[in-house]
Amino acid sequence: MKIFGAIVLLILLAATLASAVAVVWTRHESRMLFISLTRLQDQRDDLNVEYGRLELEQATWAEPARIDAEARKLGMLDPRPQDIQLVRR
């Protein structure tokens, strides 16, 4: 009986130690994943800021007054009414 009790005690001790190691490993893995998530969120935020800047730049370059000024610098003029052709599909 004493041997059986000792074996059960050792099994329970091993199970408790395995459970403790599993908890530590799981918490460590959770922290590593959280750090990775935080880095990805920072990267996403940086990309959103850059995208906003690029949209603003595109809007600036596509402004009709600016396009007209650049066209006039190149010597381009509005077409005469008789030079305009309507293309139908």
PDB file of C-alpha atoms in Angstrom:
ATOM      1  CA  MET A   1       0.000   0.000   0.000  1.00  0.00           C
ATOM      2  CA  LYS A   2       2.812   2.425   0.790  1.00  0.00           C
ATOM      3  CA  ILE A   3       4.355   1.859  -2.642  1.00  0.00           C
ATOM      4  CA  PHE A   4       1.017   2.503  -4.359  1.00  0.00           C
ATOM      5  CA  GLY A   5       0.564   5.748  -2.362  1.00  0.00           C
ATOM      6  CA  ALA A   6       4.104   6.860  -3.255  1.00  0.00           C
ATOM      7  CA  ILE A   7       3.510   6.161  -6.955  1.00  0.00           C
ATOM      8  CA  VAL A   8       0.248   8.138  -6.906  1.00  0.00           C
ATOM      9  CA  LEU A   9       2.016  10.982  -5.111  1.00  0.00           C
ATOM     10  CA  LEU A  10       4.813  11.034  -7.727  1.00  0.00           C
ATOM     11  CA  ILE A  11       2.277  11.010 -10.565  1.00  0.00           C
ATOM     12  CA  LEU A  12       0.401  13.913  -9.000  1.00  0.00           C
ATOM     13  CA  LEU A  13       3.685  15.790  -8.442  1.00  0.00           C
ATOM     14  CA  ALA A  14       4.683  15.266 -12.082  1.00  0.00           C
ATOM     15  CA  ALA A  15       1.249  16.398 -13.275  1.00  0.00           C
ATOM     16  CA  THR A  16       1.462  19.521 -11.093  1.00  0.00           C
ATOM     17  CA  LEU A  17       4.938  20.371 -12.417  1.00  0.00           C
ATOM     18  CA  ALA A  18       3.831  19.788 -16.019  1.00  0.00           C
ATOM     19  CA  SER A  19       0.831  22.018 -15.462  1.00  0.00           C
ATOM     20  CA  ALA A  20       3.024  24.777 -13.963  1.00  0.00           C
ATOM     21  CA  VAL A  21       5.441  24.604 -16.904  1.00  0.00           C
ATOM     22  CA  ALA A  22       2.509  24.753 -19.334  1.00  0.00           C
ATOM     23  CA  VAL A  23       1.132  27.867 -17.612  1.00  0.00           C
ATOM     24  CA  VAL A  24       4.520  29.615 -17.751  1.00  0.00           C
ATOM     25  CA  TRP A  25       4.999  28.689 -21.408  1.00  0.00           C
ATOM     26  CA  THR A  26       1.490  29.857 -22.318  1.00  0.00           C
ATOM     27  CA  ARG A  27       1.955  33.214 -20.595  1.00  0.00           C
ATOM     28  CA  HIS A  28       5.318  33.700 -22.325  1.00  0.00           C
ATOM     29  CA  GLU A  29       3.775  32.875 -25.711  1.00  0.00           C
ATOM     30  CA  SER A  30       0.915  35.267 -24.987  1.00  0.00           C
ATOM     31  CA  ARG A  31       3.352  38.094 -24.214  1.00  0.00           C
ATOM     32  CA  MET A  32       5.340  37.439 -27.399  1.00  0.00           C
ATOM     33  CA  LEU A  33       2.151  37.499 -29.491  1.00  0.00           C
ATOM     34  CA  PHE A  34       1.034  40.731 -27.817  1.00  0.00           C
ATOM     35  CA  ILE A  35       4.381  42.358 -28.628  1.00  0.00           C
ATOM     36  CA  SER A  36       4.027  41.225 -32.246  1.00  0.00           C
ATOM     37  CA  LEU A  37       0.477  42.590 -32.383  1.00  0.00           C
ATOM     38  CA  THR A  38       1.626  45.945 -31.011  1.00  0.00           C
ATOM     39  CA  ARG A  39       4.378  46.198 -33.623  1.00  0.00           C
ATOM     40  CA  LEU A  40       1.938  45.391 -36.409  1.00  0.00           C
ATOM     41  CA  GLN A  41      -0.530  47.986 -35.142  1.00  0.00           C
ATOM     42  CA  ASP A  42       2.241  50.606 -35.069  1.00  0.00           C
ATOM     43  CA  GLN A  43       3.205  49.658 -38.629  1.00  0.00           C
ATOM     44  CA  ARG A  44      -0.461  49.912 -39.695  1.00  0.00           C
ATOM     45  CA  ASP A  45      -0.731  53.369 -38.121  1.00  0.00           C
ATOM     46  CA  ASP A  46       2.445  54.536 -39.888  1.00  0.00           C
ATOM     47  CA  LEU A  47       1.119  53.253 -43.208  1.00  0.00           C
ATOM     48  CA  ASN A  48      -2.208  55.026 -42.663  1.00  0.00           C
ATOM     49  CA  VAL A  49      -0.372  58.305 -42.031  1.00  0.00           C
ATOM     50  CA  GLU A  50       1.736  57.830 -45.173  1.00  0.00           C
ATOM     51  CA  TYR A  51      -1.385  56.989 -47.205  1.00  0.00           C
ATOM     52  CA  GLY A  52      -3.033  60.194 -45.996  1.00  0.00           C
ATOM     53  CA  ARG A  53       0.012  62.208 -47.046  1.00  0.00           C
ATOM     54  CA  LEU A  54       0.013  60.566 -50.475  1.00  0.00           C
ATOM     55  CA  GLU A  55      -3.694  61.287 -50.948  1.00  0.00           C
ATOM     56  CA  LEU A  56      -3.092  64.930 -50.060  1.00  0.00           C
ATOM     57  CA  GLU A  57      -0.169  65.118 -52.481  1.00  0.00           C
ATOM     58  CA  GLN A  58      -2.243  63.530 -55.236  1.00  0.00           C
ATOM     59  CA  ALA A  59      -5.070  66.002 -54.630  1.00  0.00           C
ATOM     60  CA  THR A  60      -2.582  68.870 -54.796  1.00  0.00           C
ATOM     61  CA  TRP A  61      -1.064  67.689 -58.086  1.00  0.00           C
ATOM     62  CA  ALA A  62      -4.498  67.025 -59.630  1.00  0.00           C
ATOM     63  CA  GLU A  63      -5.947  70.433 -58.773  1.00  0.00           C
ATOM     64  CA  PRO A  64      -7.539  71.862 -61.950  1.00  0.00           C
ATOM     65  CA  ALA A  65      -5.952  75.310 -61.547  1.00  0.00           C
ATOM     66  CA  ARG A  66      -2.495  73.764 -61.278  1.00  0.00           C
ATOM     67  CA  ILE A  67      -3.055  71.548 -64.323  1.00  0.00           C
ATOM     68  CA  ASP A  68      -4.257  74.582 -66.283  1.00  0.00           C
ATOM     69  CA  ALA A  69      -1.185  76.592 -65.259  1.00  0.00           C
ATOM     70  CA  GLU A  70       1.165  73.772 -66.268  1.00  0.00           C
ATOM     71  CA  ALA A  71      -0.626  73.349 -69.609  1.00  0.00           C
ATOM     72  CA  ARG A  72      -0.283  77.056 -70.335  1.00  0.00           C
ATOM     73  CA  LYS A  73       3.452  76.905 -69.511  1.00  0.00           C
ATOM     74  CA  LEU A  74       3.741  74.193 -72.168  1.00  0.00           C
ATOM     75  CA  GLY A  75       1.894  76.353 -74.692  1.00  0.00           C
ATOM     76  CA  MET A  76      -1.258  74.291 -74.670  1.00  0.00           C
ATOM     77  CA  LEU A  77      -4.569  76.026 -75.419  1.00  0.00           C
ATOM     78  CA  ASP A  78      -8.240  75.106 -75.163  1.00  0.00           C
ATOM     79  CA  PRO A  79      -9.443  73.520 -78.412  1.00  0.00           C
ATOM     80  CA  ARG A  80     -11.686  75.514 -80.718  1.00  0.00           C
ATOM     81  CA  PRO A  81     -15.299  74.338 -80.887  1.00  0.00           C
ATOM     82  CA  GLN A  82     -14.865  73.126 -84.491  1.00  0.00           C
ATOM     83  CA  ASP A  83     -11.886  70.969 -83.391  1.00  0.00           C
ATOM     84  CA  ILE A  84     -13.935  69.053 -80.817  1.00  0.00           C
ATOM     85  CA  GLN A  85     -15.330  65.705 -81.981  1.00  0.00           C
ATOM     86  CA  LEU A  86     -17.818  63.596 -80.069  1.00  0.00           C
ATOM     87  CA  VAL A  87     -17.064  59.894 -80.139  1.00  0.00           C
ATOM     88  CA  ARG A  88     -19.990  57.555 -79.582  1.00  0.00           C
ATOM     89  CA  ARG A  89     -19.787  53.854 -78.891  1.00  0.00           C
TER      90      ARG A  89
END
